[in-house]
CSV table of C-alpha atoms in Angstrom, one decimal:
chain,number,residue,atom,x,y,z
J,1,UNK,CA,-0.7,4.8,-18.8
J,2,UNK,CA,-2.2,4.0,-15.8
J,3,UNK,CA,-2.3,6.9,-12.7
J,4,UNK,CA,-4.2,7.7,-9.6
J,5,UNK,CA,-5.3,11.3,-7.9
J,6,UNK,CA,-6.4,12.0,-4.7
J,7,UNK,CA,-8.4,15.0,-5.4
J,8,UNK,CA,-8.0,16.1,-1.7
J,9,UNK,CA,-4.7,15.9,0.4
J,10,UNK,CA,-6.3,16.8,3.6
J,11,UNK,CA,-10.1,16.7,4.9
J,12,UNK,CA,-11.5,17.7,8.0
J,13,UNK,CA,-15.1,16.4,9.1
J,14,UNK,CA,-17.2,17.0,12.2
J,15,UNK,CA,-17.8,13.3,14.2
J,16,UNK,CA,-21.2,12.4,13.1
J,17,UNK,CA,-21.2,13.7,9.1
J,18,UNK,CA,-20.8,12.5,6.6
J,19,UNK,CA,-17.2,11.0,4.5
J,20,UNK,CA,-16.5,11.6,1.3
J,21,UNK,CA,-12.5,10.8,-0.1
J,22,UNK,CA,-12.5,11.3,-3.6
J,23,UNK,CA,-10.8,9.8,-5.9
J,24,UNK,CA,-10.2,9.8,-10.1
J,25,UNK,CA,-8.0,7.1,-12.2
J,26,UNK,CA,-6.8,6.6,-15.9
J,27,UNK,CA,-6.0,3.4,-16.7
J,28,UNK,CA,-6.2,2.0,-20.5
J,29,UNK,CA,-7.9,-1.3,-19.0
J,30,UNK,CA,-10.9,-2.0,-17.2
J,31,UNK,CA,-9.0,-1.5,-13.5
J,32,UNK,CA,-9.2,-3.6,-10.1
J,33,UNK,CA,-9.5,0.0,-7.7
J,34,UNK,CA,-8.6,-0.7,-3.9
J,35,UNK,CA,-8.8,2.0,-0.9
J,36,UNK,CA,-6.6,1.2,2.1
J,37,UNK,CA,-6.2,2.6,5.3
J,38,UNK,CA,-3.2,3.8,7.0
J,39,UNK,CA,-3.3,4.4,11.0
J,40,UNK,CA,-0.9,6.2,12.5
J,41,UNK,CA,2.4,4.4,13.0
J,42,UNK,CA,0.6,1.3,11.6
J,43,UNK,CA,0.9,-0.8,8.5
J,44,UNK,CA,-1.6,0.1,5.5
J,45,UNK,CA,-5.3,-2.2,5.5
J,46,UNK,CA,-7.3,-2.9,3.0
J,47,UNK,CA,-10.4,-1.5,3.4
J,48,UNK,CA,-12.4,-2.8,-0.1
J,49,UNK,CA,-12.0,-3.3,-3.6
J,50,UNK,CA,-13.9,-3.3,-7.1
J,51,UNK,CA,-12.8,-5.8,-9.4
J,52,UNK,CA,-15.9,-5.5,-12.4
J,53,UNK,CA,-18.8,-7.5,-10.0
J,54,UNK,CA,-21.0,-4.8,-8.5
J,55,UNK,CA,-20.2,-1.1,-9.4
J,56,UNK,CA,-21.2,-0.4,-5.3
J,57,UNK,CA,-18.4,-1.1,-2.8
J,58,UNK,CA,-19.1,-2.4,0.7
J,59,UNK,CA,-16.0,-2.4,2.7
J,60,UNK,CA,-14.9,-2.6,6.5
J,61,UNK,CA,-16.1,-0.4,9.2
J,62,UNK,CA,-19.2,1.0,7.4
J,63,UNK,CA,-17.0,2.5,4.3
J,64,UNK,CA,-18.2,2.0,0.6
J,65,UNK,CA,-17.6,3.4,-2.6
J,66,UNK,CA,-18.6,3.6,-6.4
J,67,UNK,CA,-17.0,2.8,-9.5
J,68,UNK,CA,-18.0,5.5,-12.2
J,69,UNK,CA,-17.1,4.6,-15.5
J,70,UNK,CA,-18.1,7.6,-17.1
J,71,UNK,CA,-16.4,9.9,-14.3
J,72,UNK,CA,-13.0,7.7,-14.0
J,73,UNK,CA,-14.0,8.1,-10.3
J,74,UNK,CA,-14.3,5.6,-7.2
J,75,UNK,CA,-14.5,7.7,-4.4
J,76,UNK,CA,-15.1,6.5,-0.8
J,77,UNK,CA,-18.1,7.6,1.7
J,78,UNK,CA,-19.3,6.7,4.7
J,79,UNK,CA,-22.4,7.9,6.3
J,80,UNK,CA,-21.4,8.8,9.6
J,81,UNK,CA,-17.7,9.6,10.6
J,82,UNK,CA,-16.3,8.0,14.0
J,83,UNK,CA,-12.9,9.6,15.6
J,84,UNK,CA,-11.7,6.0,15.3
J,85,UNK,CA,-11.6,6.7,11.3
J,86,UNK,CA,-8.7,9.4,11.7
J,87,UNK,CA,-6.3,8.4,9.3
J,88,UNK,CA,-4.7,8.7,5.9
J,89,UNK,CA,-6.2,7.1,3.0
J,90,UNK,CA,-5.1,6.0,-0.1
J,91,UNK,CA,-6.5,4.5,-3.4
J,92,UNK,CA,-4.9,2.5,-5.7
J,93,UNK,CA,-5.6,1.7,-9.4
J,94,UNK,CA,-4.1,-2.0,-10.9
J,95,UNK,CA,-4.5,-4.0,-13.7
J,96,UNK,CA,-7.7,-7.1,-13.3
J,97,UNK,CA,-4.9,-9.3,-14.0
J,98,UNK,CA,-1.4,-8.2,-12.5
J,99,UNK,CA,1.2,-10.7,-13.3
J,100,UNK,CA,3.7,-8.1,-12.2
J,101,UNK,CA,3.5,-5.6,-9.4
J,102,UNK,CA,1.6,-2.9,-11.7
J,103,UNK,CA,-0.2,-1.1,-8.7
J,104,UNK,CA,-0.7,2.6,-8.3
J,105,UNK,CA,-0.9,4.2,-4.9
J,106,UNK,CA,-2.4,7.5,-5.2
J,107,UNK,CA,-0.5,10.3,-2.7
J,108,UNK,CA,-2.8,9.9,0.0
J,109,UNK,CA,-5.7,11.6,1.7
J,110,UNK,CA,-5.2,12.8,5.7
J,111,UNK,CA,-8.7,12.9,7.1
J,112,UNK,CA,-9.1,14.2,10.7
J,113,UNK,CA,-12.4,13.9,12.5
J,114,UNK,CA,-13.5,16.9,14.8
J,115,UNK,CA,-15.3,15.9,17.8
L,1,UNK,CA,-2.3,-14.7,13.5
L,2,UNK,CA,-1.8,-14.9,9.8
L,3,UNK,CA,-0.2,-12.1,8.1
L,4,UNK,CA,2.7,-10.0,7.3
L,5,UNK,CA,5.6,-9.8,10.1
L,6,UNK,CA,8.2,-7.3,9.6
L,7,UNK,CA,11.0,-7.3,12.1
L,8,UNK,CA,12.9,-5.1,13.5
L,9,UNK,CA,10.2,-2.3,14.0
L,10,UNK,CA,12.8,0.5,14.4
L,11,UNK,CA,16.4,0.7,13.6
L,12,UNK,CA,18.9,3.3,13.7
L,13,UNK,CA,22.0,2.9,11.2
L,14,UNK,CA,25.3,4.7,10.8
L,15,UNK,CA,26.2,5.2,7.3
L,16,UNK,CA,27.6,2.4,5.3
L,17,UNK,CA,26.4,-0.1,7.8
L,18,UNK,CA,24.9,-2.8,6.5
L,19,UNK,CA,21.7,-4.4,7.5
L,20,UNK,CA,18.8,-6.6,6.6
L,21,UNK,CA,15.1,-6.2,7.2
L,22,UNK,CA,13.4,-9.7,7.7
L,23,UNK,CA,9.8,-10.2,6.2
L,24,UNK,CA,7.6,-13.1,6.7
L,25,UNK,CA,4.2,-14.4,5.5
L,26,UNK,CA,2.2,-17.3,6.2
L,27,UNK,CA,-0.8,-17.2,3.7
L,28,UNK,CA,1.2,-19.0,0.9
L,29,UNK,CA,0.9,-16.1,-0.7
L,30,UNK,CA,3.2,-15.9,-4.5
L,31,UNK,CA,4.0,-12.5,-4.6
L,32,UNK,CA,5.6,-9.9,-2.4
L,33,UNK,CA,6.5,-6.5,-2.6
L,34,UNK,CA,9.0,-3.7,-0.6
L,35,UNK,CA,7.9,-0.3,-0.5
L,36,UNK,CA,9.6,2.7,1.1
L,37,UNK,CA,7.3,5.4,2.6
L,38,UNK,CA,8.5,8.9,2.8
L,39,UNK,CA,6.3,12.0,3.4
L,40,UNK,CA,5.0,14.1,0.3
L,41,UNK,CA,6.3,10.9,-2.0
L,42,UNK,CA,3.7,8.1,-1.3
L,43,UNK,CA,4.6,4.5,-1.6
L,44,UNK,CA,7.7,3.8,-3.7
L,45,UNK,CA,8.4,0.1,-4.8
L,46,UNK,CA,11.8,-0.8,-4.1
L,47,UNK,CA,11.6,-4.5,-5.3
L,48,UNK,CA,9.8,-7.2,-6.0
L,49,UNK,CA,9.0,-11.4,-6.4
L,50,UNK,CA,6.4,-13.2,-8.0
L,51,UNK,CA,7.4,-16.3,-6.2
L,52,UNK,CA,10.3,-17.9,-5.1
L,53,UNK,CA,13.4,-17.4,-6.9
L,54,UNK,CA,12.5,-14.6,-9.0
L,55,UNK,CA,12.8,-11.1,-8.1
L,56,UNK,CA,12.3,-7.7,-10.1
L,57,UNK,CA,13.1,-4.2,-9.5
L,58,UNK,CA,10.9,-2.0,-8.0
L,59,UNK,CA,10.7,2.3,-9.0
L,60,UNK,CA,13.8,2.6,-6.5
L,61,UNK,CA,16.2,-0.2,-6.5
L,62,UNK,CA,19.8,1.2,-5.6
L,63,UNK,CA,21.0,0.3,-2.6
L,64,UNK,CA,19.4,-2.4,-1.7
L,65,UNK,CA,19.0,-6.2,-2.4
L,66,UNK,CA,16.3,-8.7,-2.3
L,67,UNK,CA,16.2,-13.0,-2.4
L,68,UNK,CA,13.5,-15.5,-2.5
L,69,UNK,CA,14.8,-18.8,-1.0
L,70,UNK,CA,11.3,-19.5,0.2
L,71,UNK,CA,7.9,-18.8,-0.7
L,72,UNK,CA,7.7,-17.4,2.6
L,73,UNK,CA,10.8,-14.9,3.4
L,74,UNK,CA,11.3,-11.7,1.2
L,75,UNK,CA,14.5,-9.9,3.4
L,76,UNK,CA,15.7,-6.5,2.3
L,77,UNK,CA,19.5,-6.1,2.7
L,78,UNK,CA,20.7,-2.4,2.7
L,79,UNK,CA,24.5,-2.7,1.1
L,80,UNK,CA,25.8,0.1,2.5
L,81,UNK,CA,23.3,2.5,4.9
L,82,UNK,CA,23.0,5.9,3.7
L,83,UNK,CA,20.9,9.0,5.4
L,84,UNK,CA,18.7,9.0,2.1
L,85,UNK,CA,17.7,5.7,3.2
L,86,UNK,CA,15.9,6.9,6.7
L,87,UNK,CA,12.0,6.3,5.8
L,88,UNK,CA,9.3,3.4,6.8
L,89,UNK,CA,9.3,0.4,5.0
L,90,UNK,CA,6.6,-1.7,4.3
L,91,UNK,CA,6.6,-5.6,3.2
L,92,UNK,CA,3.6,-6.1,1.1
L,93,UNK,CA,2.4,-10.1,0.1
L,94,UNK,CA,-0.8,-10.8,-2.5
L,95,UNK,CA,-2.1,-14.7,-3.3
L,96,UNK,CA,-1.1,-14.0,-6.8
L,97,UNK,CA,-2.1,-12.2,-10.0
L,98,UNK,CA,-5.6,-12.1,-10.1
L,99,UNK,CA,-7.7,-8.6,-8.4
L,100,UNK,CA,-5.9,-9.4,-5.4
L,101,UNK,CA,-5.0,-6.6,-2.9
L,102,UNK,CA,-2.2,-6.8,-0.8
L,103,UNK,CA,-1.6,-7.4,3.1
L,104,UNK,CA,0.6,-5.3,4.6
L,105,UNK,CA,3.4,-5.8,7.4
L,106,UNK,CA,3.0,-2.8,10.4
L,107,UNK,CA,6.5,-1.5,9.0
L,108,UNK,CA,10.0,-0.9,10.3
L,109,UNK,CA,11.0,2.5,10.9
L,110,UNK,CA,14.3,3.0,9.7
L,111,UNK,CA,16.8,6.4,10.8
L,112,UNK,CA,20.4,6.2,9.4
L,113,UNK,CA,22.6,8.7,10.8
């Protein structure tokens, strides 16, 4: 069985610190992991994805995360947090090859930024 | 621009009306996907087509229908509008099966009364 969890539904961070979203999967395959964003009253973007290459994620708008084997983990950071990245933030777990529509969405991560 | 485009963004339904949602890609993408969004449950996949004339259910089919004429139109038809159906939906398309994510339309915003 495959799943996704969002370890934190809500996280608040001061403009300027640091990100971290975390996120943990089980999957009984080697997975594709993806983290979108969602913007308020906007459509969901994709904002990177692993797919076996390198284990270190570079994404959009200064986001990256890493896939941990060993931890089931791929959670997202990003060094410096900008109001502009208020949003809610999910990560989703799929098969490498997905002949079907066999994608997970985990429930989602609010994050507000505190100026 | 290329992308998703969902239209209407809002609607407002009185029960058992009948409606359809229109989505449109232009990537030439195979597959695409309709999710409903509803806070506290996620994404929930209504249906699905992995190219044009073949369709498959979704986690929460009832209610509503889907066709693939083209490789390009995925419309949602809602049989008969009920207040359980008020939530965002989402049109979703992907170039195929391969570690591809997938491009999402900006939603339409649905309220049946």
């Amino acid at each position: 069985a495959q799943s996704v969890t969002q370890l934190d539904s809500h996280v608040s961070v001061s403009e300027g610190t640091p990100v971290l979203l975390r996120c943990n999967y089980s999957s009984s395959y080697s997975p594709s992991l993806f983290w979108y964003v969602q913007h308020p009253n906007k459509g969901l973007q994709l904002l990177l994805k692993y797919t076996s290459a390198a284990t270190l994620v570079k994404g959009i708008n200064g986001f990256e995360a890493e896939f941990k084997k060993s931890e089931t983990s791929f959670h997202l950071t990003k060094p410096s947090a900008h109001m502009s990245d208020a949003a809610e933030y999910f990560c989703v777990v799929s098969p490498p090859i997905n002949t079907g529509n066999q994608f997970y969405f985990g429930t989602g991560t609010s994050l507000t930024v505190i100026p | 621009n290329a992308g998703v485009t969902q239209t209407p963004k809002f609607q407002v339904l009185k029960t058992g009306q009948s409606m359809t949602l229109q989505c449109a890609q232009d990537m030439n993408h195979e597959y695409m996907s309709w999710y409903r969004q509803d806070p506290g449950m996620g994404l929930r996949l209504i249906h699905y087509s992995v190219g044009a004339g073949i369709t498959d259910q979704g986690e929460v089919p009832n209610g509503y229908n889907v066709s693939r004429s083209t490789t390009e139109d995925f419309p949602l038809r809602l049989l008969s509008a009920a207040p359980s159906q008020t939530s965002v939906y989402f049109c979703a398309s992907r170039l195929g099966p391969l570690n591809y994510g997938y491009t999402f339309g900006s939603g339409t915003r649905l309220t049946v009364v």
